[in-house]
Tab-separated table of C-alpha atoms and ligand atoms in Angstrom:
chain	number	residue	atom	x	y	z
A	1	MET	CA	-27.824	-8.648	12.599
A	2	ILE	CA	-28.021	-8.167	8.141
A	3	LYS	CA	-30.946	-5.584	8.193
A	4	ARG	CA	-29.089	-3.422	10.647
A	5	ASN	CA	-25.831	-3.649	8.336
A	6	THR	CA	-27.878	-2.965	4.992
A	7	ILE	CA	-30.072	-0.071	6.967
A	8	GLN	CA	-26.323	0.886	7.857
A	9	ARG	CA	-24.559	0.874	4.090
A	10	ALA	CA	-27.864	2.313	3.006
A	11	MET	CA	-27.202	5.391	5.304
A	12	VAL	CA	-23.530	6.149	4.537
A	13	LEU	CA	-24.259	5.580	0.525
A	14	ASP	CA	-26.979	8.143	0.534
A	15	ALA	CA	-24.941	10.432	1.836
A	16	VAL	CA	-22.368	9.838	-0.545
A	17	ASN	CA	-25.175	10.754	-3.291
A	18	LYS	CA	-25.726	14.142	-0.892
A	19	LEU	CA	-22.284	15.248	-1.183
A	20	LYS	CA	-22.041	14.314	-5.188
A	21	CYS	CA	-18.106	15.777	-4.379
A	22	HIS	CA	-15.797	13.364	-3.886
A	23	ALA	CA	-16.286	13.512	-0.082
A	24	THR	CA	-13.469	11.688	2.423
A	25	ALA	CA	-14.901	8.891	3.945
A	26	ASP	CA	-14.688	11.799	6.725
A	27	GLU	CA	-17.010	14.329	5.029
A	28	VAL	CA	-18.595	11.451	4.756
A	29	TYR	CA	-18.805	10.866	8.270
A	30	GLN	CA	-20.032	14.149	9.458
A	31	ILE	CA	-23.311	13.788	7.186
A	32	VAL	CA	-23.999	10.793	8.823
A	33	VAL	CA	-22.975	11.649	12.707
A	34	ASN	CA	-25.430	14.753	12.113
A	35	GLU	CA	-28.517	12.224	11.898
A	36	HIS	CA	-27.456	9.060	13.770
A	37	PRO	CA	-25.539	9.778	16.252
A	38	ASN	CA	-24.555	6.081	17.635
A	39	ILE	CA	-22.715	5.223	14.243
A	40	SER	CA	-19.208	5.327	14.834
A	41	LYS	CA	-16.243	6.013	12.629
A	42	GLY	CA	-15.074	2.691	11.438
A	43	THR	CA	-18.812	1.489	10.878
A	44	VAL	CA	-18.903	3.968	7.993
A	45	TYR	CA	-15.957	3.856	7.002
A	46	ARG	CA	-16.016	-0.450	6.576
A	47	ASN	CA	-19.722	0.130	4.647
A	48	LEU	CA	-17.905	2.649	1.976
A	49	ASN	CA	-15.440	0.243	1.842
A	50	GLN	CA	-18.366	-2.062	0.819
A	51	LEU	CA	-20.072	0.062	-1.378
A	52	ALA	CA	-17.150	0.564	-3.108
A	53	GLU	CA	-16.470	-2.893	-3.746
A	54	MET	CA	-20.232	-3.525	-4.527
A	55	GLY	CA	-19.328	-0.966	-7.624
A	56	GLU	CA	-22.201	0.779	-5.897
A	57	ILE	CA	-19.819	4.102	-5.369
A	58	ARG	CA	-16.184	4.831	-6.399
A	59	LYS	CA	-13.597	5.092	-5.105
A	60	ILE	CA	-10.520	7.369	-6.108
A	61	GLU	CA	-7.130	6.926	-4.425
A	62	VAL	CA	-5.292	10.458	-4.472
A	63	PRO	CA	-1.958	9.699	-3.383
A	64	GLY	CA	-0.742	11.067	-0.348
A	65	ASN	CA	-4.280	12.463	0.161
A	66	ALA	CA	-7.133	10.473	1.863
A	67	ASP	CA	-8.889	8.441	-0.860
A	68	ARG	CA	-12.552	10.042	-1.764
A	69	PHE	CA	-15.354	8.545	-2.767
A	70	ASP	CA	-17.869	9.055	-5.976
A	71	HIS	CA	-22.106	9.128	-6.455
A	72	ARG	CA	-20.830	8.503	-9.941
A	73	CYS	CA	-20.072	5.227	-10.926
A	74	HIS	CA	-19.207	4.868	-14.886
A	75	ASP	CA	-15.609	5.891	-16.303
A	76	HIS	CA	-14.682	9.336	-15.823
A	77	TYR	CA	-11.853	11.421	-15.260
A	78	HIS	CA	-10.717	13.771	-12.477
A	79	ALA	CA	-8.992	16.377	-11.911
A	80	ARG	CA	-7.042	17.947	-8.308
A	81	CYS	CA	-6.976	21.090	-6.963
A	82	LEU	CA	-3.489	21.561	-5.754
A	83	LYS	CA	-4.275	23.576	-3.134
A	84	CYS	CA	-7.406	22.879	-1.208
A	85	GLY	CA	-7.463	18.848	-2.625
A	86	LYS	CA	-10.755	18.896	-3.828
A	87	VAL	CA	-11.477	16.344	-6.521
A	88	PHE	CA	-13.596	17.771	-9.383
A	89	ASP	CA	-15.135	15.519	-12.609
A	90	VAL	CA	-13.316	16.235	-16.237
A	91	GLU	CA	-15.724	16.293	-19.441
A	92	MET	CA	-13.507	14.134	-21.724
A	93	ASP	CA	-14.195	11.523	-23.304
A	94	TYR	CA	-12.471	8.379	-21.368
A	95	ILE	CA	-10.529	6.321	-23.583
A	96	LYS	CA	-11.644	2.487	-24.180
A	97	ASP	CA	-8.531	1.312	-25.060
A	98	LEU	CA	-5.702	3.168	-23.757
A	99	GLU	CA	-4.381	-0.145	-21.864
A	100	LYS	CA	-3.679	-1.258	-25.945
A	101	GLN	CA	-1.481	1.272	-26.359
A	102	ILE	CA	1.298	0.383	-23.505
A	103	LYS	CA	3.611	-1.140	-25.566
A	104	ASP	CA	5.850	-3.401	-23.251
A	105	ALA	CA	3.257	-4.342	-20.135
A	106	HIS	CA	5.925	-7.422	-18.666
A	107	GLY	CA	3.271	-9.374	-18.356
A	108	PHE	CA	0.365	-7.321	-16.978
A	109	GLN	CA	-2.812	-8.281	-17.179
A	110	PHE	CA	-4.950	-4.611	-17.419
A	111	SER	CA	-8.330	-4.528	-15.498
A	112	GLY	CA	-8.440	-0.259	-16.320
A	113	HIS	CA	-6.752	3.327	-15.774
A	114	ASP	CA	-7.345	6.163	-13.768
A	115	LEU	CA	-6.357	9.471	-14.802
A	116	MET	CA	-6.143	12.323	-12.233
A	117	PHE	CA	-4.836	15.763	-13.704
A	118	LYS	CA	-4.070	18.803	-11.638
A	119	GLY	CA	-4.620	22.431	-10.658
A	120	ILE	CA	-6.382	24.931	-9.310
A	121	CYS	CA	-10.225	25.165	-9.106
A	122	PRO	CA	-11.982	28.162	-9.220
A	123	ASP	CA	-13.012	28.586	-5.133
A	124	CYS	CA	-8.965	28.994	-4.965
A	125	GLN	CA	-8.410	31.114	-7.738
A	126	LYS	CA	-10.938	33.817	-6.912
A	127	LYS	CA	-9.201	33.175	-3.592
A	128	GLU	CA	-5.490	34.421	-5.056
A	129	LYS	CA	-6.466	37.525	-6.126
B	201	ZN	ZN1	-8.936	24.365	-4.411
B	202	ZN	ZN1	-16.877	11.840	-10.607
């Protein structure tokens, strides 16, 4: 049993690495099921969440949209296209101590922050022309 779980997890991780584009769980599932028709959607979803908890991949929560999974784990920021919903990496230095700038923390203990910029991606700009 343990072995099977490990293999499935490796398959899911492999798919995320292949996609390299902040894939949704559905997109990851499509890749995995191509090569392994017997795998269920639930298994892929569960493994994605496990991998995120283990720190192998990064889960990006997109408000009002499906979560996305990132093969890059270091702290970095993202931009979301308002037309197609794709998520891109933004080249920008990570602001390490941003939490320290919060004036009234209401007793909160901060563990980090996410930043999501928004706009229209190059592909969608081309389509509009
Ligand atoms: Zn777009
Ligand atoms: Zn990213």
